[in-house]
Tab-separated table of C-alpha atoms in Angstrom:
chain	number	residue	atom	x	y	z
T	1	MET	CA	-11.621	77.682	16.440
T	2	ALA	CA	-12.508	80.500	18.776
T	3	GLU	CA	-16.131	81.123	19.664
T	4	VAL	CA	-17.266	84.390	18.065
T	5	ILE	CA	-20.169	86.336	19.584
T	6	ILE	CA	-21.546	89.313	17.655
T	7	VAL	CA	-23.349	91.787	19.897
T	8	ASN	CA	-25.228	95.039	19.429
T	9	ASN	CA	-22.997	97.215	21.590
T	10	GLN	CA	-20.281	97.317	24.233
T	11	GLU	CA	-22.802	97.123	27.060
T	12	GLU	CA	-24.132	93.783	25.800
T	13	ALA	CA	-20.574	92.472	25.496
T	14	GLY	CA	-19.842	93.655	29.021
T	15	GLN	CA	-22.839	91.788	30.410
T	16	ILE	CA	-21.725	88.530	28.777
T	17	TYR	CA	-18.234	88.826	30.269
T	18	ALA	CA	-19.560	89.942	33.649
T	19	ARG	CA	-21.989	87.031	33.997
T	20	CYS	CA	-19.230	84.569	33.159
T	21	VAL	CA	-16.821	86.020	35.718
T	22	ALA	CA	-19.424	86.544	38.431
T	23	ASP	CA	-20.476	82.892	38.215
T	24	LEU	CA	-16.821	81.854	38.317
T	25	ILE	CA	-16.219	83.828	41.522
T	26	LYS	CA	-19.279	82.271	43.147
T	27	GLU	CA	-17.894	78.818	42.402
T	28	LYS	CA	-14.264	79.713	43.079
T	29	PRO	CA	-13.874	82.582	45.583
T	30	GLU	CA	-10.096	82.661	45.008
T	31	ALA	CA	-10.488	83.073	41.245
T	32	VAL	CA	-7.568	84.588	39.363
T	33	LEU	CA	-8.538	87.241	36.831
T	34	GLY	CA	-6.342	88.437	33.998
T	35	LEU	CA	-6.872	92.173	33.603
T	36	ALA	CA	-6.405	94.493	30.643
T	37	THR	CA	-6.485	98.260	30.307
T	38	GLY	CA	-7.674	100.391	27.397
T	39	SER	CA	-11.194	101.381	26.407
T	40	SER	CA	-12.518	97.988	25.257
T	41	PRO	CA	-12.789	96.331	28.717
T	42	LEU	CA	-14.397	99.298	30.519
T	43	ALA	CA	-18.022	98.287	29.932
T	44	ALA	CA	-17.141	94.746	31.040
T	45	TYR	CA	-15.664	95.965	34.310
T	46	GLU	CA	-18.641	98.246	34.923
T	47	ALA	CA	-21.058	95.393	34.328
T	48	LEU	CA	-19.106	93.078	36.609
T	49	ALA	CA	-19.047	95.680	39.379
T	50	GLY	CA	-22.816	96.025	39.056
T	51	ILE	CA	-23.407	92.283	39.393
T	52	VAL	CA	-20.945	91.966	42.288
T	53	HIS	CA	-22.780	94.653	44.237
T	54	ASP	CA	-26.323	93.628	43.251
T	55	GLU	CA	-25.750	89.966	44.130
T	56	ASN	CA	-23.510	90.625	47.165
T	57	ILE	CA	-20.714	88.459	45.775
T	58	ASP	CA	-17.712	88.113	48.079
T	59	VAL	CA	-14.634	89.213	46.125
T	60	SER	CA	-12.267	89.529	49.080
T	61	LYS	CA	-10.136	86.598	47.902
T	62	VAL	CA	-10.175	87.317	44.159
T	63	ARG	CA	-6.710	87.802	42.698
T	64	GLY	CA	-5.744	89.725	39.598
T	65	PHE	CA	-2.796	90.023	37.209
T	66	ALA	CA	-2.605	92.823	34.659
T	67	LEU	CA	-1.231	92.299	31.191
T	68	ASP	CA	1.301	95.073	30.919
T	69	GLU	CA	2.780	98.383	32.039
T	70	TYR	CA	4.716	101.272	30.577
T	71	ILE	CA	8.392	101.495	31.444
T	72	GLY	CA	9.473	104.681	33.184
T	73	LEU	CA	6.103	105.946	34.442
T	74	PRO	CA	5.791	106.350	38.230
T	75	LEU	CA	3.123	104.063	39.677
T	76	THR	CA	1.245	107.184	40.755
T	77	HIS	CA	1.086	108.595	37.207
T	78	PRO	CA	-2.619	108.645	36.210
T	79	GLN	CA	-1.865	106.813	32.959
T	80	SER	CA	0.307	104.114	34.520
T	81	TYR	CA	-1.460	100.794	34.304
T	82	HIS	CA	-0.958	100.355	38.037
T	83	ALA	CA	-3.114	103.444	38.594
T	84	THR	CA	-5.529	102.559	35.791
T	85	ILE	CA	-6.212	99.030	37.043
T	86	HIS	CA	-6.831	100.287	40.553
T	87	ARG	CA	-9.121	103.050	39.253
T	88	THR	CA	-11.158	100.934	36.817
T	89	VAL	CA	-11.154	97.495	38.468
T	90	VAL	CA	-9.941	97.329	42.065
T	91	GLU	CA	-11.972	100.224	43.446
T	92	PRO	CA	-15.291	99.645	41.574
T	93	LEU	CA	-15.301	95.915	42.367
T	94	GLY	CA	-13.997	96.299	45.896
T	95	LEU	CA	-11.055	93.949	45.363
T	96	ASN	CA	-8.250	93.626	47.879
T	97	PRO	CA	-5.487	95.796	46.300
T	98	GLU	CA	-2.807	93.596	47.830
T	99	LEU	CA	-4.047	90.710	45.667
T	100	VAL	CA	-3.948	92.619	42.376
T	101	HIS	CA	-0.634	92.834	40.547
T	102	VAL	CA	0.745	94.774	37.586
T	103	PRO	CA	4.027	93.745	35.912
T	104	GLY	CA	5.624	97.117	36.611
T	105	ASP	CA	4.925	97.094	40.348
T	106	MET	CA	8.353	95.785	41.297
T	107	LEU	CA	9.990	98.338	38.981
T	108	ASN	CA	8.285	101.276	40.718
T	109	GLY	CA	8.851	103.566	37.750
T	110	ALA	CA	12.414	102.486	36.966
T	111	GLY	CA	13.544	103.587	33.517
T	112	ILE	CA	14.852	101.515	30.634
T	113	GLU	CA	18.416	102.280	31.717
T	114	ASN	CA	17.926	100.022	34.771
T	115	GLY	CA	18.683	97.004	32.628
T	116	GLU	CA	19.356	94.301	35.198
T	117	LYS	CA	16.364	95.191	37.362
T	118	ILE	CA	14.067	95.295	34.358
T	119	ALA	CA	15.379	92.030	32.905
T	120	LEU	CA	14.478	90.153	36.085
T	121	ALA	CA	10.958	91.560	36.327
T	122	GLY	CA	9.388	89.527	33.507
T	123	PRO	CA	10.352	86.033	34.676
T	124	ALA	CA	9.443	86.995	38.246
T	125	TYR	CA	5.964	88.033	37.096
T	126	ASP	CA	5.404	84.745	35.290
T	127	ARG	CA	6.453	82.865	38.408
T	128	SER	CA	3.958	84.826	40.497
T	129	ILE	CA	1.128	83.947	38.097
T	130	ALA	CA	2.084	80.274	38.247
T	131	ALA	CA	2.284	80.390	42.049
T	132	ALA	CA	-1.279	81.735	42.143
T	133	GLY	CA	-2.442	78.701	40.167
T	134	GLY	CA	-2.677	80.417	36.784
T	135	VAL	CA	-5.244	82.799	35.340
T	136	ASP	CA	-8.840	81.572	35.154
T	137	VAL	CA	-10.277	84.217	32.799
T	138	GLN	CA	-8.081	86.623	30.841
T	139	ILE	CA	-9.797	89.629	29.288
T	140	LEU	CA	-8.109	91.057	26.201
T	141	GLY	CA	-8.398	93.996	23.868
T	142	ILE	CA	-6.827	94.101	20.433
T	143	GLY	CA	-4.840	96.787	18.658
T	144	THR	CA	-5.480	97.924	15.117
T	145	ASP	CA	-2.346	96.014	14.126
T	146	GLY	CA	-3.466	92.830	15.881
T	147	HIS	CA	-1.421	93.226	19.045
T	148	VAL	CA	-2.651	91.887	22.380
T	149	GLY	CA	-1.119	93.163	25.562
T	150	PHE	CA	1.877	94.987	24.152
T	151	ASN	CA	2.897	92.090	21.928
T	152	GLU	CA	3.499	93.974	18.712
T	153	PRO	CA	3.558	92.302	15.263
T	154	GLY	CA	6.544	89.984	15.069
T	155	SER	CA	6.335	88.932	18.721
T	156	SER	CA	7.101	85.308	19.460
T	157	LEU	CA	3.993	83.211	19.982
T	158	ALA	CA	5.875	81.354	22.742
T	159	SER	CA	7.074	84.468	24.575
T	160	GLY	CA	6.886	85.038	28.305
T	161	THR	CA	6.616	88.342	30.147
T	162	ARG	CA	9.382	90.628	28.949
T	163	ILE	CA	10.428	94.132	27.879
T	164	LYS	CA	9.238	95.324	24.465
T	165	THR	CA	9.636	98.421	22.326
T	166	LEU	CA	6.278	99.939	21.436
T	167	ALA	CA	5.421	100.250	17.756
T	168	GLU	CA	4.883	103.757	16.439
T	169	GLN	CA	1.229	103.002	15.620
T	170	THR	CA	0.579	101.839	19.184
T	171	ARG	CA	2.092	105.042	20.552
T	172	ILE	CA	-0.043	107.065	18.148
T	173	ASP	CA	-3.170	105.127	19.194
T	174	ASN	CA	-2.376	105.665	22.887
T	175	ALA	CA	-1.533	109.348	22.559
T	176	ARG	CA	-5.184	110.096	23.392
T	177	PHE	CA	-4.353	109.161	26.977
T	178	PHE	CA	-1.375	111.543	27.023
T	179	ASP	CA	-2.915	114.875	26.006
T	180	ASP	CA	-2.868	113.757	22.351
T	181	ASP	CA	0.910	114.146	22.292
T	182	VAL	CA	2.726	111.056	21.047
T	183	ASN	CA	5.968	112.425	22.490
T	184	ASN	CA	4.530	111.905	25.973
T	185	VAL	CA	3.874	108.193	25.357
T	186	PRO	CA	6.661	105.951	26.698
T	187	THR	CA	8.699	104.056	24.130
T	188	HIS	CA	9.024	100.796	26.111
T	189	CYS	CA	6.810	98.516	28.140
T	190	ILE	CA	6.797	95.294	30.106
T	191	THR	CA	4.146	92.892	28.873
T	192	GLN	CA	2.925	89.370	29.346
T	193	GLY	CA	4.014	87.384	26.313
T	194	ILE	CA	1.742	85.438	24.005
T	195	GLY	CA	2.967	82.252	25.634
T	196	THR	CA	1.994	83.580	29.064
T	197	ILE	CA	-1.440	84.706	27.837
T	198	LEU	CA	-2.168	81.319	26.247
T	199	LYS	CA	-1.695	79.619	29.626
T	200	ALA	CA	-4.891	81.198	30.950
T	201	ARG	CA	-7.783	78.752	31.093
T	202	HIS	CA	-10.256	81.028	29.291
T	203	LEU	CA	-9.490	83.958	26.991
T	204	VAL	CA	-12.123	86.636	26.308
T	205	LEU	CA	-11.222	89.187	23.626
T	206	LEU	CA	-13.387	92.276	23.145
T	207	ALA	CA	-13.292	94.478	20.033
T	208	PHE	CA	-15.554	97.295	18.904
T	209	GLY	CA	-15.716	99.618	15.925
T	210	GLU	CA	-14.762	99.455	12.269
T	211	GLY	CA	-11.169	100.357	13.089
T	212	LYS	CA	-10.727	96.895	14.626
T	213	ALA	CA	-12.396	94.994	11.761
T	214	GLU	CA	-9.249	94.065	9.853
T	215	ALA	CA	-7.449	92.892	12.997
T	216	VAL	CA	-10.475	90.836	14.061
T	217	ALA	CA	-10.701	89.177	10.641
T	218	GLU	CA	-6.998	88.287	10.709
T	219	THR	CA	-7.351	86.978	14.266
T	220	VAL	CA	-10.366	84.764	13.616
T	221	GLU	CA	-10.087	83.712	9.979
T	222	GLY	CA	-6.502	84.447	8.952
T	223	GLY	CA	-3.469	82.246	9.350
T	224	VAL	CA	-1.743	81.956	12.702
T	225	SER	CA	1.175	84.331	12.454
T	226	ALA	CA	3.469	86.339	14.693
T	227	PHE	CA	2.579	89.321	12.509
T	228	CYS	CA	-0.949	89.204	13.908
T	229	PRO	CA	-0.191	88.200	17.496
T	230	ALA	CA	-3.884	87.868	18.391
T	231	SER	CA	-4.187	85.069	15.828
T	232	ALA	CA	-2.558	82.839	18.443
T	233	LEU	CA	-6.002	82.649	20.053
T	234	GLN	CA	-6.811	80.081	17.366
T	235	LEU	CA	-4.452	77.726	19.228
T	236	HIS	CA	-6.319	78.044	22.532
T	237	PRO	CA	-8.903	75.431	23.570
T	238	HIS	CA	-11.255	78.000	25.164
T	239	ALA	CA	-11.178	81.414	23.491
T	240	THR	CA	-14.208	83.691	23.161
T	241	ILE	CA	-14.178	86.728	20.878
T	242	ILE	CA	-16.966	89.253	21.469
T	243	VAL	CA	-17.387	91.944	18.808
T	244	ASP	CA	-19.974	94.423	17.611
T	245	ALA	CA	-21.232	94.445	14.024
T	246	ALA	CA	-18.684	97.050	12.931
T	247	ALA	CA	-15.724	95.056	14.263
T	248	ALA	CA	-17.203	91.916	12.670
T	249	SER	CA	-17.759	93.592	9.297
T	250	ARG	CA	-14.826	91.878	7.542
T	251	LEU	CA	-15.550	88.379	8.828
T	252	ARG	CA	-16.682	85.970	6.116
T	253	HIS	CA	-18.719	83.619	8.285
T	254	THR	CA	-20.849	85.943	10.420
T	255	ASP	CA	-24.037	83.965	9.746
T	256	TYR	CA	-22.421	80.838	11.158
T	257	TYR	CA	-21.127	82.640	14.253
T	258	ARG	CA	-24.589	84.035	15.000
T	259	TYR	CA	-26.230	80.662	14.398
T	260	ALA	CA	-23.742	78.785	16.591
T	261	TYR	CA	-24.139	81.199	19.499
T	262	GLU	CA	-27.939	81.361	19.273
T	263	HIS	CA	-28.182	77.550	19.366
T	264	LYS	CA	-25.607	76.957	22.050
T	265	PRO	CA	-27.017	75.223	25.170
T	266	ALA	CA	-27.468	77.785	27.949
T	267	TRP	CA	-25.668	75.607	30.473
T	268	GLN	CA	-22.443	75.873	28.492
T	269	GLY	CA	-22.066	79.603	29.188
T	270	ILE	CA	-19.172	81.138	27.274
Protein backbone atom coordinates (compact mmCIF):
# COMPACT_ATOMS: atom_id res chain seq x y z
CA MET A 1 0.00 0.00 0.00
CA ALA A 2 1.02 3.61 -0.38
CA GLU A 3 2.69 5.40 2.50
CA VAL A 4 0.30 8.01 3.90
CA ILE A 5 1.68 11.04 5.75
CA ILE A 6 -0.77 13.34 7.53
CA VAL A 7 0.62 16.83 8.05
CA ASN A 8 -0.57 20.04 9.67
CA ASN A 9 -0.46 22.23 6.57
CA GLN A 10 0.81 22.62 3.02
CA GLU A 11 4.09 24.11 4.18
CA GLU A 12 4.94 20.99 6.19
CA ALA A 13 4.08 18.82 3.19
CA GLY A 14 6.27 20.99 0.99
CA GLN A 15 9.24 20.58 3.32
CA ILE A 16 8.93 16.78 3.25
CA TYR A 17 8.89 16.73 -0.56
CA ALA A 18 11.67 19.31 -0.82
CA ARG A 19 14.03 17.44 1.50
CA CYS A 20 13.49 14.23 -0.46
CA VAL A 21 14.20 15.88 -3.81
CA ALA A 22 17.10 17.99 -2.59
CA ASP A 23 18.87 14.91 -1.23
CA LEU A 24 18.19 13.10 -4.51
CA ILE A 25 19.81 15.90 -6.53
CA LYS A 26 22.87 15.87 -4.27
CA GLU A 27 23.29 12.16 -4.93
CA LYS A 28 22.26 12.30 -8.58
CA PRO A 29 22.97 15.70 -10.20
CA GLU A 30 21.21 14.62 -13.41
CA ALA A 31 18.01 13.70 -11.56
CA VAL A 32 14.81 13.63 -13.59
CA LEU A 33 11.85 15.31 -11.91
CA GLY A 34 8.23 14.79 -12.86
CA LEU A 35 6.44 18.12 -12.54
CA ALA A 36 2.80 18.99 -11.96
CA THR A 37 0.90 22.26 -12.08
CA GLY A 38 -2.07 23.39 -10.00
CA SER A 39 -2.16 24.79 -6.48
CA SER A 40 -1.20 21.66 -4.51
CA PRO A 41 2.50 21.52 -5.53
CA LEU A 42 3.25 25.24 -5.05
CA ALA A 43 4.40 25.02 -1.43
CA ALA A 44 6.58 22.04 -2.38
CA TYR A 45 8.29 23.97 -5.15
CA GLU A 46 8.80 26.98 -2.89
CA ALA A 47 10.35 24.81 -0.20
CA LEU A 48 12.62 23.09 -2.71
CA ALA A 49 13.78 26.43 -4.11
CA GLY A 50 14.61 27.56 -0.58
CA ILE A 51 16.72 24.48 0.15
CA VAL A 52 18.46 24.65 -3.24
CA HIS A 53 19.53 28.23 -2.60
CA ASP A 54 20.33 27.84 1.12
CA GLU A 55 22.47 24.74 0.56
CA ASN A 56 23.98 25.89 -2.77
CA ILE A 57 22.83 22.74 -4.56
CA ASP A 58 23.92 22.53 -8.20
CA VAL A 59 20.78 22.03 -10.30
CA SER A 60 22.33 22.81 -13.68
CA LYS A 61 21.92 19.22 -14.89
CA VAL A 62 18.49 18.49 -13.40
CA ARG A 63 15.91 17.52 -16.00
CA GLY A 64 12.15 17.86 -15.79
CA PHE A 65 9.05 16.51 -17.52
CA ALA A 66 5.63 18.03 -16.90
CA LEU A 67 2.50 15.94 -16.70
CA ASP A 68 0.22 17.69 -19.13
CA GLU A 69 -0.78 20.70 -21.22
CA TYR A 70 -3.90 22.26 -22.64
CA ILE A 71 -4.50 21.86 -26.35
CA GLY A 72 -4.79 25.09 -28.32
CA LEU A 73 -3.18 27.53 -25.87
CA PRO A 74 -0.08 29.36 -27.16
CA LEU A 75 3.01 28.51 -25.12
CA THR A 76 3.17 32.18 -24.12
CA HIS A 77 -0.36 32.17 -22.66
CA PRO A 78 0.02 32.77 -18.89
CA GLN A 79 -2.15 29.74 -18.09
CA SER A 80 -0.39 27.36 -20.47
CA TYR A 81 1.47 24.75 -18.49
CA HIS A 82 4.61 25.61 -20.42
CA ALA A 83 4.45 29.12 -18.96
CA THR A 84 3.29 27.89 -15.54
CA ILE A 85 6.11 25.37 -15.13
CA HIS A 86 8.70 27.94 -16.10
CA ARG A 87 7.16 30.51 -13.72
CA THR A 88 6.73 28.22 -10.70
CA VAL A 89 9.61 25.75 -11.08
CA VAL A 90 12.28 26.63 -13.62
CA GLU A 91 12.85 30.23 -12.59
CA PRO A 92 12.64 29.85 -8.76
CA LEU A 93 14.93 26.81 -8.75
CA GLY A 94 17.28 28.13 -11.40
CA LEU A 95 16.89 25.09 -13.66
CA ASN A 96 18.20 25.03 -17.20
CA PRO A 97 15.02 25.70 -19.26
CA GLU A 98 16.37 23.63 -22.13
CA LEU A 99 16.23 20.56 -19.88
CA VAL A 100 12.61 21.03 -18.80
CA HIS A 101 9.89 19.72 -21.09
CA VAL A 102 6.11 20.02 -21.31
CA PRO A 103 4.07 17.66 -23.53
CA GLY A 104 2.65 20.54 -25.55
CA ASP A 105 6.02 22.07 -26.43
CA MET A 106 6.25 20.40 -29.82
CA LEU A 107 2.66 21.42 -30.59
CA ASN A 108 3.39 25.11 -30.00
CA GLY A 109 -0.28 25.93 -29.51
CA ALA A 110 -1.65 23.78 -32.34
CA GLY A 111 -5.39 23.22 -32.06
CA ILE A 112 -7.32 19.97 -31.90
CA GLU A 113 -7.93 20.17 -35.65
CA ASN A 114 -4.23 19.39 -36.25
CA GLY A 115 -4.96 15.71 -35.81
CA GLU A 116 -1.85 14.07 -37.23
CA LYS A 117 0.56 16.41 -35.46
CA ILE A 118 -1.23 15.97 -32.16
CA ALA A 119 -1.46 12.18 -32.49
CA LEU A 120 2.32 11.90 -32.80
CA ALA A 121 3.08 14.13 -29.81
CA GLY A 122 2.13 11.66 -27.06
CA PRO A 123 4.31 8.72 -28.11
CA ALA A 124 7.18 11.13 -28.82
CA TYR A 125 6.92 12.50 -25.28
CA ASP A 126 7.03 9.03 -23.75
CA ARG A 127 10.11 8.24 -25.81
CA SER A 128 11.83 11.38 -24.56
CA ILE A 129 11.14 10.42 -20.93
CA ALA A 130 12.56 6.95 -21.54
CA ALA A 131 15.62 8.40 -23.28
CA ALA A 132 16.29 10.53 -20.19
CA GLY A 133 16.35 7.38 -18.07
CA GLY A 134 12.85 7.72 -16.63
CA VAL A 135 11.45 9.96 -13.91
CA ASP A 136 13.03 9.69 -10.46
CA VAL A 137 10.38 11.55 -8.43
CA GLN A 138 6.96 12.43 -9.84
CA ILE A 139 4.92 14.98 -7.91
CA LEU A 140 1.15 14.70 -8.31
CA GLY A 141 -1.99 16.54 -7.35
CA ILE A 142 -5.42 14.98 -7.40
CA GLY A 143 -8.74 16.23 -8.72
CA THR A 144 -11.99 16.10 -6.80
CA ASP A 145 -13.02 13.25 -9.08
CA GLY A 146 -9.79 11.32 -8.50
CA HIS A 147 -8.00 12.33 -11.68
CA VAL A 148 -4.21 12.67 -11.80
CA GLY A 149 -2.62 14.61 -14.59
CA PHE A 150 -5.59 14.97 -16.90
CA ASN A 151 -6.52 11.30 -16.68
CA GLU A 152 -10.23 11.65 -16.08
CA PRO A 153 -12.41 8.87 -14.59
CA GLY A 154 -12.55 5.98 -17.03
CA SER A 155 -8.96 6.43 -18.23
CA SER A 156 -7.02 3.27 -18.92
CA LEU A 157 -4.63 2.36 -16.12
CA ALA A 158 -2.14 1.25 -18.79
CA SER A 159 -2.36 4.41 -20.90
CA GLY A 160 0.57 6.35 -22.29
CA THR A 161 0.75 10.05 -23.08
CA ARG A 162 -2.16 10.97 -25.30
CA ILE A 163 -4.93 13.45 -26.12
CA LYS A 164 -7.92 13.55 -23.76
CA THR A 165 -11.19 15.44 -23.52
CA LEU A 166 -11.48 17.31 -20.23
CA ALA A 167 -14.41 16.44 -17.99
CA GLU A 168 -16.87 19.23 -17.26
CA GLN A 169 -16.01 19.16 -13.54
CA THR A 170 -12.31 19.60 -14.30
CA ARG A 171 -13.06 22.59 -16.51
CA ILE A 172 -15.25 24.05 -13.76
CA ASP A 173 -12.49 23.48 -11.17
CA ASN A 174 -9.90 25.13 -13.44
CA ALA A 175 -12.07 28.09 -14.39
CA ARG A 176 -10.48 29.98 -11.47
CA PHE A 177 -7.35 30.26 -13.61
CA PHE A 178 -9.34 31.67 -16.54
CA ASP A 179 -11.14 34.66 -15.01
CA ASP A 180 -13.72 32.30 -13.48
CA ASP A 181 -15.19 31.68 -16.92
CA VAL A 182 -15.49 28.00 -17.80
CA ASN A 183 -15.95 28.95 -21.46
CA ASN A 184 -12.34 30.13 -21.52
CA VAL A 185 -11.01 26.74 -20.35
CA PRO A 186 -9.84 24.53 -23.24
CA THR A 187 -11.83 21.38 -23.88
CA HIS A 188 -8.86 19.11 -24.70
CA CYS A 189 -5.43 18.37 -23.32
CA ILE A 190 -2.38 16.21 -23.82
CA THR A 191 -1.48 14.27 -20.70
CA GLN A 192 0.86 11.60 -19.48
CA GLY A 193 -1.17 8.43 -19.07
CA ILE A 194 -1.50 6.40 -15.90
CA GLY A 195 0.85 3.84 -17.40
CA THR A 196 3.46 6.54 -18.02
CA ILE A 197 3.08 7.95 -14.50
CA LEU A 198 3.48 4.52 -12.89
CA LYS A 199 6.89 4.12 -14.55
CA ALA A 200 8.36 6.82 -12.32
CA ARG A 201 10.51 5.41 -9.53
CA HIS A 202 8.83 7.40 -6.75
CA LEU A 203 5.37 8.98 -6.76
CA VAL A 204 4.50 11.78 -4.32
CA LEU A 205 0.85 12.85 -4.27
CA LEU A 206 -0.18 15.98 -2.37
CA ALA A 207 -3.78 16.78 -1.39
CA PHE A 208 -5.21 19.45 0.89
CA GLY A 209 -8.66 20.47 2.04
CA GLU A 210 -11.96 18.74 2.67
CA GLY A 211 -12.86 18.95 -1.01
CA LYS A 212 -10.21 16.31 -1.73
CA ALA A 213 -11.22 13.97 1.11
CA GLU A 214 -13.45 11.65 -0.90
CA ALA A 215 -10.91 11.31 -3.71
CA VAL A 216 -8.12 10.61 -1.21
CA ALA A 217 -10.18 7.92 0.53
CA GLU A 218 -10.96 6.23 -2.79
CA THR A 219 -7.30 6.46 -3.80
CA VAL A 220 -5.87 4.99 -0.61
CA GLU A 221 -8.55 2.63 0.71
CA GLY A 222 -10.91 2.02 -2.20
CA GLY A 223 -10.63 -0.56 -4.93
CA VAL A 224 -8.27 -0.02 -7.84
CA SER A 225 -10.48 1.29 -10.60
CA ALA A 226 -10.25 3.34 -13.77
CA PHE A 227 -13.08 5.43 -12.33
CA CYS A 228 -10.69 6.72 -9.68
CA PRO A 229 -7.50 6.96 -11.74
CA ALA A 230 -5.38 7.91 -8.71
CA SER A 231 -6.20 4.53 -7.15
CA ALA A 232 -3.58 3.10 -9.50
CA LEU A 233 -1.01 4.38 -7.01
CA GLN A 234 -1.87 1.29 -4.96
CA LEU A 235 -0.07 -0.72 -7.66
CA HIS A 236 3.18 1.25 -7.33
CA PRO A 237 6.04 -0.06 -5.17
CA HIS A 238 7.03 3.41 -3.90
CA ALA A 239 4.12 5.83 -3.59
CA THR A 240 3.85 8.51 -0.89
CA ILE A 241 0.61 10.38 -0.25
CA ILE A 242 0.92 13.55 1.82
CA VAL A 243 -2.34 15.08 3.06
CA ASP A 244 -3.57 17.51 5.68
CA ALA A 245 -6.16 16.52 8.28
CA ALA A 246 -9.05 17.81 6.18
CA ALA A 247 -8.05 15.78 3.12
CA ALA A 248 -7.52 12.75 5.38
CA SER A 249 -10.89 13.14 7.11
CA ARG A 250 -12.58 10.23 5.30
CA LEU A 251 -9.74 7.75 5.74
CA ARG A 252 -10.58 4.87 8.08
CA HIS A 253 -7.06 4.08 9.26
CA THR A 254 -5.58 7.48 10.13
CA ASP A 255 -4.22 6.25 13.47
CA TYR A 256 -2.21 3.57 11.70
CA TYR A 257 -0.84 6.00 9.11
CA ARG A 258 0.32 8.39 11.83
CA TYR A 259 1.84 5.56 13.86
CA ALA A 260 3.66 4.07 10.87
CA TYR A 261 5.17 7.40 9.84
CA GLU A 262 6.17 8.41 13.38
CA HIS A 263 8.00 5.09 13.89
CA LYS A 264 9.65 4.91 10.51
CA PRO A 265 13.48 4.86 10.68
CA ALA A 266 14.83 8.29 9.74
CA TRP A 267 17.30 6.82 7.26
CA GLN A 268 14.46 5.53 5.11
CA GLY A 269 13.28 9.03 4.16
CA ILE A 270 10.05 8.98 2.17
